[in-house]
Amino acid sequence: MKLVPAIVLATLALVQPATARPLQCAPYARENSAIDLHGNAASWWEQAKGTYAQGQAPRAGAVLVFKATGAMPVGHVAVVRKIVDQRHVLLNHANWSRPGMIETSAMAEDVSTKGDWSSVRVWYAPTRSLGLRASPAHGFIYAPGSDGTMLVSEAASDTPSEAFMSAFQDASKQG
């Protein structure tokens, strides 16, 4: 039996195992919210029924659930960090701009015609702008104990607010 030098063993210990994968959005959202669901992001909306409150208005701490599409076959989930205005929120999420990348305070914009967050554009770091394609979304899963208070102004406005412009400029610096 031949002994392997300690330096070779130490080097092998630094090699990443073949099973290591980038952080996905679902485990990230679960770890950074009060929503304890498992499986692909696309399954969270149905799983939440009867367990968590759901709706179409953003609240800080809620999880925004995107539908599965050709571009996102397992959907996507993101945690609402902050409400900017009725049509803009800041999200914390993983695996959007590139595999495993964690983004905090990423701008998301409701581009739905009804203002119900069913179509959303999200900050995309490689272009340093809101994404060119709108992504379909189910809505928001609310954290347990949420008081249901609307954090978004009831007054609709098509003009970006000062808060939006400030948040957008901050997000632009992140990329």
PDB file of N, CA and C in Angstrom, residues 48-127:
ATOM      1  N   ALA A  48     -49.329  26.372  -2.178  1.00  0.00           N
ATOM      2  CA  ALA A  48     -49.655  27.364  -1.154  1.00  0.00           C
ATOM      3  C   ALA A  48     -51.145  27.397  -0.815  1.00  0.00           C
ATOM      4  N   LYS A  49     -51.986  26.951  -1.745  1.00  0.00           N
ATOM      5  CA  LYS A  49     -53.433  27.012  -1.525  1.00  0.00           C
ATOM      6  C   LYS A  49     -53.819  26.259  -0.257  1.00  0.00           C
ATOM      7  N   GLY A  50     -54.567  26.925   0.595  1.00  0.00           N
ATOM      8  CA  GLY A  50     -55.024  26.322   1.839  1.00  0.00           C
ATOM      9  C   GLY A  50     -54.013  26.390   2.976  1.00  0.00           C
ATOM     10  N   THR A  51     -52.790  26.793   2.670  1.00  0.00           N
ATOM     11  CA  THR A  51     -51.747  26.894   3.698  1.00  0.00           C
ATOM     12  C   THR A  51     -51.331  28.343   3.921  1.00  0.00           C
ATOM     13  N   TYR A  52     -51.164  29.070   2.850  1.00  0.00           N
ATOM     14  CA  TYR A  52     -50.727  30.462   2.912  1.00  0.00           C
ATOM     15  C   TYR A  52     -51.741  31.338   2.182  1.00  0.00           C
ATOM     16  N   ALA A  53     -51.874  32.573   2.633  1.00  0.00           N
ATOM     17  CA  ALA A  53     -52.699  33.552   1.924  1.00  0.00           C
ATOM     18  C   ALA A  53     -52.006  33.902   0.610  1.00  0.00           C
ATOM     19  N   GLN A  54     -52.795  34.173  -0.411  1.00  0.00           N
ATOM     20  CA  GLN A  54     -52.268  34.525  -1.725  1.00  0.00           C
ATOM     21  C   GLN A  54     -53.020  35.734  -2.252  1.00  0.00           C
ATOM     22  N   GLY A  55     -52.385  36.490  -3.123  1.00  0.00           N
ATOM     23  CA  GLY A  55     -53.062  37.640  -3.703  1.00  0.00           C
ATOM     24  C   GLY A  55     -52.267  38.282  -4.807  1.00  0.00           C
ATOM     25  N   GLN A  56     -52.789  39.400  -5.281  1.00  0.00           N
ATOM     26  CA  GLN A  56     -52.207  40.097  -6.427  1.00  0.00           C
ATOM     27  C   GLN A  56     -51.507  41.393  -6.030  1.00  0.00           C
ATOM     28  N   ALA A  57     -51.442  41.705  -4.755  1.00  0.00           N
ATOM     29  CA  ALA A  57     -50.788  42.937  -4.299  1.00  0.00           C
ATOM     30  C   ALA A  57     -49.492  42.595  -3.583  1.00  0.00           C
ATOM     31  N   PRO A  58     -48.421  43.280  -3.925  1.00  0.00           N
ATOM     32  CA  PRO A  58     -47.148  42.995  -3.253  1.00  0.00           C
ATOM     33  C   PRO A  58     -47.152  43.447  -1.798  1.00  0.00           C
ATOM     34  N   ARG A  59     -46.450  42.690  -0.971  1.00  0.00           N
ATOM     35  CA  ARG A  59     -46.200  43.043   0.425  1.00  0.00           C
ATOM     36  C   ARG A  59     -44.759  42.666   0.721  1.00  0.00           C
ATOM     37  N   ALA A  60     -44.101  43.447   1.539  1.00  0.00           N
ATOM     38  CA  ALA A  60     -42.735  43.104   1.930  1.00  0.00           C
ATOM     39  C   ALA A  60     -42.751  41.740   2.606  1.00  0.00           C
ATOM     40  N   GLY A  61     -41.828  40.877   2.215  1.00  0.00           N
ATOM     41  CA  GLY A  61     -41.729  39.532   2.772  1.00  0.00           C
ATOM     42  C   GLY A  61     -42.509  38.487   2.006  1.00  0.00           C
ATOM     43  N   ALA A  62     -43.373  38.916   1.089  1.00  0.00           N
ATOM     44  CA  ALA A  62     -44.134  37.964   0.275  1.00  0.00           C
ATOM     45  C   ALA A  62     -43.226  37.347  -0.786  1.00  0.00           C
ATOM     46  N   VAL A  63     -43.665  36.227  -1.329  1.00  0.00           N
ATOM     47  CA  VAL A  63     -42.929  35.574  -2.412  1.00  0.00           C
ATOM     48  C   VAL A  63     -43.728  35.748  -3.699  1.00  0.00           C
ATOM     49  N   LEU A  64     -43.085  36.331  -4.707  1.00  0.00           N
ATOM     50  CA  LEU A  64     -43.682  36.485  -6.029  1.00  0.00           C
ATOM     51  C   LEU A  64     -43.413  35.193  -6.799  1.00  0.00           C
ATOM     52  N   VAL A  65     -44.487  34.587  -7.323  1.00  0.00           N
ATOM     53  CA  VAL A  65     -44.369  33.301  -8.015  1.00  0.00           C
ATOM     54  C   VAL A  65     -44.593  33.514  -9.516  1.00  0.00           C
ATOM     55  N   PHE A  66     -43.562  33.188 -10.301  1.00  0.00           N
ATOM     56  CA  PHE A  66     -43.646  33.278 -11.753  1.00  0.00           C
ATOM     57  C   PHE A  66     -44.087  31.944 -12.328  1.00  0.00           C
ATOM     58  N   LYS A  67     -44.863  32.009 -13.388  1.00  0.00           N
ATOM     59  CA  LYS A  67     -45.344  30.800 -14.063  1.00  0.00           C
ATOM     60  C   LYS A  67     -44.217  30.145 -14.866  1.00  0.00           C
ATOM     61  N   ALA A  68     -44.359  28.868 -15.101  1.00  0.00           N
ATOM     62  CA  ALA A  68     -43.426  28.150 -15.976  1.00  0.00           C
ATOM     63  C   ALA A  68     -43.660  28.610 -17.416  1.00  0.00           C
ATOM     64  N   THR A  69     -42.569  28.806 -18.140  1.00  0.00           N
ATOM     65  CA  THR A  69     -42.630  29.191 -19.557  1.00  0.00           C
ATOM     66  C   THR A  69     -41.533  28.424 -20.285  1.00  0.00           C
ATOM     67  N   GLY A  70     -41.438  28.609 -21.576  1.00  0.00           N
ATOM     68  CA  GLY A  70     -40.351  27.996 -22.332  1.00  0.00           C
ATOM     69  C   GLY A  70     -38.994  28.472 -21.846  1.00  0.00           C
ATOM     70  N   ALA A  71     -38.917  29.760 -21.506  1.00  0.00           N
ATOM     71  CA  ALA A  71     -37.657  30.333 -21.011  1.00  0.00           C
ATOM     72  C   ALA A  71     -37.400  29.953 -19.552  1.00  0.00           C
ATOM     73  N   MET A  72     -38.476  29.689 -18.800  1.00  0.00           N
ATOM     74  CA  MET A  72     -38.373  29.313 -17.377  1.00  0.00           C
ATOM     75  C   MET A  72     -39.220  28.055 -17.152  1.00  0.00           C
ATOM     76  N   PRO A  73     -38.722  26.894 -17.568  1.00  0.00           N
ATOM     77  CA  PRO A  73     -39.546  25.684 -17.499  1.00  0.00           C
ATOM     78  C   PRO A  73     -39.960  25.254 -16.092  1.00  0.00           C
ATOM     79  N   VAL A  74     -39.254  25.707 -15.065  1.00  0.00           N
ATOM     80  CA  VAL A  74     -39.642  25.360 -13.689  1.00  0.00           C
ATOM     81  C   VAL A  74     -40.109  26.598 -12.929  1.00  0.00           C
ATOM     82  N   GLY A  75     -40.423  27.682 -13.662  1.00  0.00           N
ATOM     83  CA  GLY A  75     -40.888  28.908 -13.033  1.00  0.00           C
ATOM     84  C   GLY A  75     -39.774  29.626 -12.296  1.00  0.00           C
ATOM     85  N   HIS A  76     -40.173  30.530 -11.418  1.00  0.00           N
ATOM     86  CA  HIS A  76     -39.215  31.299 -10.627  1.00  0.00           C
ATOM     87  C   HIS A  76     -39.952  31.850  -9.417  1.00  0.00           C
ATOM     88  N   VAL A  77     -39.250  31.997  -8.307  1.00  0.00           N
ATOM     89  CA  VAL A  77     -39.791  32.656  -7.113  1.00  0.00           C
ATOM     90  C   VAL A  77     -38.781  33.673  -6.617  1.00  0.00           C
ATOM     91  N   ALA A  78     -39.312  34.761  -6.063  1.00  0.00           N
ATOM     92  CA  ALA A  78     -38.463  35.841  -5.550  1.00  0.00           C
ATOM     93  C   ALA A  78     -39.150  36.453  -4.329  1.00  0.00           C
ATOM     94  N   VAL A  79     -38.357  36.912  -3.387  1.00  0.00           N
ATOM     95  CA  VAL A  79     -38.874  37.500  -2.154  1.00  0.00           C
ATOM     96  C   VAL A  79     -38.955  39.022  -2.314  1.00  0.00           C
ATOM     97  N   VAL A  80     -40.110  39.587  -1.984  1.00  0.00           N
ATOM     98  CA  VAL A  80     -40.286  41.040  -2.046  1.00  0.00           C
ATOM     99  C   VAL A  80     -39.539  41.661  -0.875  1.00  0.00           C
ATOM    100  N   ARG A  81     -38.560  42.457  -1.195  1.00  0.00           N
ATOM    101  CA  ARG A  81     -37.770  43.143  -0.163  1.00  0.00           C
ATOM    102  C   ARG A  81     -38.439  44.446   0.267  1.00  0.00           C
ATOM    103  N   LYS A  82     -38.921  45.198  -0.749  1.00  0.00           N
ATOM    104  CA  LYS A  82     -39.460  46.520  -0.461  1.00  0.00           C
ATOM    105  C   LYS A  82     -40.454  46.918  -1.540  1.00  0.00           C
ATOM    106  N   ILE A  83     -41.516  47.605  -1.117  1.00  0.00           N
ATOM    107  CA  ILE A  83     -42.464  48.187  -2.052  1.00  0.00           C
ATOM    108  C   ILE A  83     -41.941  49.576  -2.409  1.00  0.00           C
ATOM    109  N   VAL A  84     -41.806  49.847  -3.694  1.00  0.00           N
ATOM    110  CA  VAL A  84     -41.356  51.165  -4.142  1.00  0.00           C
ATOM    111  C   VAL A  84     -42.576  52.032  -4.438  1.00  0.00           C
ATOM    112  N   ASP A  85     -43.472  51.529  -5.277  1.00  0.00           N
ATOM    113  CA  ASP A  85     -44.752  52.162  -5.538  1.00  0.00           C
ATOM    114  C   ASP A  85     -45.689  51.084  -6.077  1.00  0.00           C
ATOM    115  N   GLN A  86     -46.862  51.459  -6.536  1.00  0.00           N
ATOM    116  CA  GLN A  86     -47.874  50.480  -6.918  1.00  0.00           C
ATOM    117  C   GLN A  86     -47.395  49.517  -8.007  1.00  0.00           C
ATOM    118  N   ARG A  87     -46.515  49.957  -8.847  1.00  0.00           N
ATOM    119  CA  ARG A  87     -46.064  49.127  -9.972  1.00  0.00           C
ATOM    120  C   ARG A  87     -44.615  48.670  -9.877  1.00  0.00           C
ATOM    121  N   HIS A  88     -43.931  48.982  -8.775  1.00  0.00           N
ATOM    122  CA  HIS A  88     -42.510  48.646  -8.655  1.00  0.00           C
ATOM    123  C   HIS A  88     -42.185  48.111  -7.262  1.00  0.00           C
ATOM    124  N   VAL A  89     -41.417  47.040  -7.225  1.00  0.00           N
ATOM    125  CA  VAL A  89     -40.923  46.485  -5.969  1.00  0.00           C
ATOM    126  C   VAL A  89     -39.446  46.148  -6.137  1.00  0.00           C
ATOM    127  N   LEU A  90     -38.781  45.958  -5.019  1.00  0.00           N
ATOM    128  CA  LEU A  90     -37.416  45.452  -5.039  1.00  0.00           C
ATOM    129  C   LEU A  90     -37.472  44.009  -4.583  1.00  0.00           C
ATOM    130  N   LEU A  91     -36.792  43.126  -5.310  1.00  0.00           N
ATOM    131  CA  LEU A  91     -36.792  41.696  -5.038  1.00  0.00           C
ATOM    132  C   LEU A  91     -35.422  41.217  -4.589  1.00  0.00           C
ATOM    133  N   ASN A  92     -35.419  40.195  -3.756  1.00  0.00           N
ATOM    134  CA  ASN A  92     -34.220  39.412  -3.461  1.00  0.00           C
ATOM    135  C   ASN A  92     -34.472  38.041  -4.071  1.00  0.00           C
ATOM    136  N   HIS A  93     -33.527  37.563  -4.881  1.00  0.00           N
ATOM    137  CA  HIS A  93     -33.714  36.251  -5.510  1.00  0.00           C
ATOM    138  C   HIS A  93     -32.386  35.695  -6.012  1.00  0.00           C
ATOM    139  N   ALA A  94     -32.438  34.457  -6.424  1.00  0.00           N
ATOM    140  CA  ALA A  94     -31.243  33.772  -6.929  1.00  0.00           C
ATOM    141  C   ALA A  94     -31.540  33.174  -8.297  1.00  0.00           C
ATOM    142  N   ASN A  95     -30.481  33.079  -9.096  1.00  0.00           N
ATOM    143  CA  ASN A  95     -30.531  32.334 -10.352  1.00  0.00           C
ATOM    144  C   ASN A  95     -31.366  33.021 -11.431  1.00  0.00           C
ATOM    145  N   TRP A  96     -31.381  34.344 -11.453  1.00  0.00           N
ATOM    146  CA  TRP A  96     -32.139  35.058 -12.486  1.00  0.00           C
ATOM    147  C   TRP A  96     -31.207  35.584 -13.574  1.00  0.00           C
ATOM    148  N   SER A  97     -30.250  36.406 -13.205  1.00  0.00           N
ATOM    149  CA  SER A  97     -29.369  37.018 -14.207  1.00  0.00           C
ATOM    150  C   SER A  97     -28.280  36.075 -14.699  1.00  0.00           C
ATOM    151  N   ARG A  98     -27.897  35.151 -13.842  1.00  0.00           N
ATOM    152  CA  ARG A  98     -26.962  34.094 -14.262  1.00  0.00           C
ATOM    153  C   ARG A  98     -27.034  32.976 -13.227  1.00  0.00           C
ATOM    154  N   PRO A  99     -26.642  31.766 -13.615  1.00  0.00           N
ATOM    155  CA  PRO A  99     -26.770  30.622 -12.703  1.00  0.00           C
ATOM    156  C   PRO A  99     -26.101  30.865 -11.353  1.00  0.00           C
ATOM    157  N   GLY A 100     -26.894  30.690 -10.291  1.00  0.00           N
ATOM    158  CA  GLY A 100     -26.388  30.791  -8.935  1.00  0.00           C
ATOM    159  C   GLY A 100     -26.228  32.191  -8.394  1.00  0.00           C
ATOM    160  N   MET A 101     -26.375  33.205  -9.227  1.00  0.00           N
ATOM    161  CA  MET A 101     -26.188  34.590  -8.783  1.00  0.00           C
ATOM    162  C   MET A 101     -27.307  34.996  -7.834  1.00  0.00           C
ATOM    163  N   ILE A 102     -26.929  35.566  -6.706  1.00  0.00           N
ATOM    164  CA  ILE A 102     -27.898  36.102  -5.755  1.00  0.00           C
ATOM    165  C   ILE A 102     -27.979  37.610  -5.988  1.00  0.00           C
ATOM    166  N   GLU A 103     -29.206  38.100  -6.150  1.00  0.00           N
ATOM    167  CA  GLU A 103     -29.414  39.530  -6.360  1.00  0.00           C
ATOM    168  C   GLU A 103     -30.306  40.063  -5.247  1.00  0.00           C
ATOM    169  N   THR A 104     -29.898  41.162  -4.652  1.00  0.00           N
ATOM    170  CA  THR A 104     -30.704  41.820  -3.634  1.00  0.00           C
ATOM    171  C   THR A 104     -31.106  43.190  -4.156  1.00  0.00           C
ATOM    172  N   SER A 105     -32.301  43.590  -3.846  1.00  0.00           N
ATOM    173  CA  SER A 105     -32.848  44.877  -4.293  1.00  0.00           C
ATOM    174  C   SER A 105     -32.898  44.989  -5.814  1.00  0.00           C
ATOM    175  N   ALA A 106     -33.284  43.900  -6.479  1.00  0.00           N
ATOM    176  CA  ALA A 106     -33.451  43.913  -7.934  1.00  0.00           C
ATOM    177  C   ALA A 106     -34.836  44.487  -8.254  1.00  0.00           C
ATOM    178  N   MET A 107     -34.879  45.482  -9.105  1.00  0.00           N
ATOM    179  CA  MET A 107     -36.136  46.128  -9.461  1.00  0.00           C
ATOM    180  C   MET A 107     -37.033  45.164 -10.238  1.00  0.00           C
ATOM    181  N   ALA A 108     -38.332  45.181  -9.922  1.00  0.00           N
ATOM    182  CA  ALA A 108     -39.334  44.450 -10.696  1.00  0.00           C
ATOM    183  C   ALA A 108     -40.471  45.418 -10.971  1.00  0.00           C
ATOM    184  N   GLU A 109     -41.019  45.344 -12.179  1.00  0.00           N
ATOM    185  CA  GLU A 109     -42.073  46.257 -12.596  1.00  0.00           C
ATOM    186  C   GLU A 109     -43.285  45.477 -13.074  1.00  0.00           C
ATOM    187  N   ASP A 110     -44.447  45.826 -12.543  1.00  0.00           N
ATOM    188  CA  ASP A 110     -45.710  45.247 -13.004  1.00  0.00           C
ATOM    189  C   ASP A 110     -46.047  45.901 -14.341  1.00  0.00           C
ATOM    190  N   VAL A 111     -46.085  45.108 -15.409  1.00  0.00           N
ATOM    191  CA  VAL A 111     -46.420  45.637 -16.728  1.00  0.00           C
ATOM    192  C   VAL A 111     -47.754  45.084 -17.216  1.00  0.00           C
ATOM    193  N   SER A 112     -48.529  44.504 -16.308  1.00  0.00           N
ATOM    194  CA  SER A 112     -49.841  43.965 -16.681  1.00  0.00           C
ATOM    195  C   SER A 112     -50.794  45.121 -16.978  1.00  0.00           C
ATOM    196  N   THR A 113     -51.767  44.874 -17.844  1.00  0.00           N
ATOM    197  CA  THR A 113     -52.722  45.928 -18.188  1.00  0.00           C
ATOM    198  C   THR A 113     -53.663  46.235 -17.034  1.00  0.00           C
ATOM    199  N   LYS A 114     -53.935  45.258 -16.171  1.00  0.00           N
ATOM    200  CA  LYS A 114     -54.865  45.448 -15.056  1.00  0.00           C
ATOM    201  C   LYS A 114     -54.180  45.861 -13.753  1.00  0.00           C
ATOM    202  N   GLY A 115     -52.854  45.924 -13.738  1.00  0.00           N
ATOM    203  CA  GLY A 115     -52.142  46.276 -12.506  1.00  0.00           C
ATOM    204  C   GLY A 115     -52.222  45.171 -11.464  1.00  0.00           C
ATOM    205  N   ASP A 116     -52.292  43.917 -11.926  1.00  0.00           N
ATOM    206  CA  ASP A 116     -52.454  42.782 -11.005  1.00  0.00           C
ATOM    207  C   ASP A 116     -51.199  41.908 -10.883  1.00  0.00           C
ATOM    208  N   TRP A 117     -50.089  42.385 -11.362  1.00  0.00           N
ATOM    209  CA  TRP A 117     -48.807  41.681 -11.273  1.00  0.00           C
ATOM    210  C   TRP A 117     -48.831  40.329 -12.000  1.00  0.00           C
ATOM    211  N   SER A 118     -49.654  40.215 -13.028  1.00  0.00           N
ATOM    212  CA  SER A 118     -49.690  38.981 -13.808  1.00  0.00           C
ATOM    213  C   SER A 118     -48.643  38.972 -14.919  1.00  0.00           C
ATOM    214  N   SER A 119     -48.011  40.104 -15.159  1.00  0.00           N
ATOM    215  CA  SER A 119     -46.944  40.224 -16.149  1.00  0.00           C
ATOM    216  C   SER A 119     -45.893  41.171 -15.571  1.00  0.00           C
ATOM    217  N   VAL A 120     -44.658  40.669 -15.455  1.00  0.00           N
ATOM    218  CA  VAL A 120     -43.626  41.388 -14.704  1.00  0.00           C
ATOM    219  C   VAL A 120     -42.314  41.428 -15.490  1.00  0.00           C
ATOM    220  N   ARG A 121     -41.688  42.584 -15.485  1.00  0.00           N
ATOM    221  CA  ARG A 121     -40.319  42.707 -16.005  1.00  0.00           C
ATOM    222  C   ARG A 121     -39.406  42.836 -14.800  1.00  0.00           C
ATOM    223  N   VAL A 122     -38.257  42.160 -14.866  1.00  0.00           N
ATOM    224  CA  VAL A 122     -37.334  42.116 -13.728  1.00  0.00           C
ATOM    225  C   VAL A 122     -35.950  42.578 -14.172  1.00  0.00           C
ATOM    226  N   TRP A 123     -35.268  43.282 -13.263  1.00  0.00           N
ATOM    227  CA  TRP A 123     -33.901  43.738 -13.492  1.00  0.00           C
ATOM    228  C   TRP A 123     -33.048  42.572 -13.981  1.00  0.00           C
ATOM    229  N   TYR A 124     -32.296  42.811 -15.051  1.00  0.00           N
ATOM    230  CA  TYR A 124     -31.423  41.796 -15.624  1.00  0.00           C
ATOM    231  C   TYR A 124     -30.003  42.362 -15.657  1.00  0.00           C
ATOM    232  N   ALA A 125     -29.153  41.846 -14.796  1.00  0.00           N
ATOM    233  CA  ALA A 125     -27.816  42.406 -14.591  1.00  0.00           C
ATOM    234  C   ALA A 125     -26.964  42.505 -15.860  1.00  0.00           C
ATOM    235  N   PRO A 126     -26.952  41.491 -16.748  1.00  0.00           N
ATOM    236  CA  PRO A 126     -26.090  41.616 -17.925  1.00  0.00           C
ATOM    237  C   PRO A 126     -26.385  42.837 -18.796  1.00  0.00           C
ATOM    238  N   THR A 127     -27.653  43.290 -18.838  1.00  0.00           N
ATOM    239  CA  THR A 127     -27.977  44.463 -19.650  1.00  0.00           C
ATOM    240  C   THR A 127     -28.085  45.735 -18.809  1.00  0.00           C
TER     241      THR A 127
END
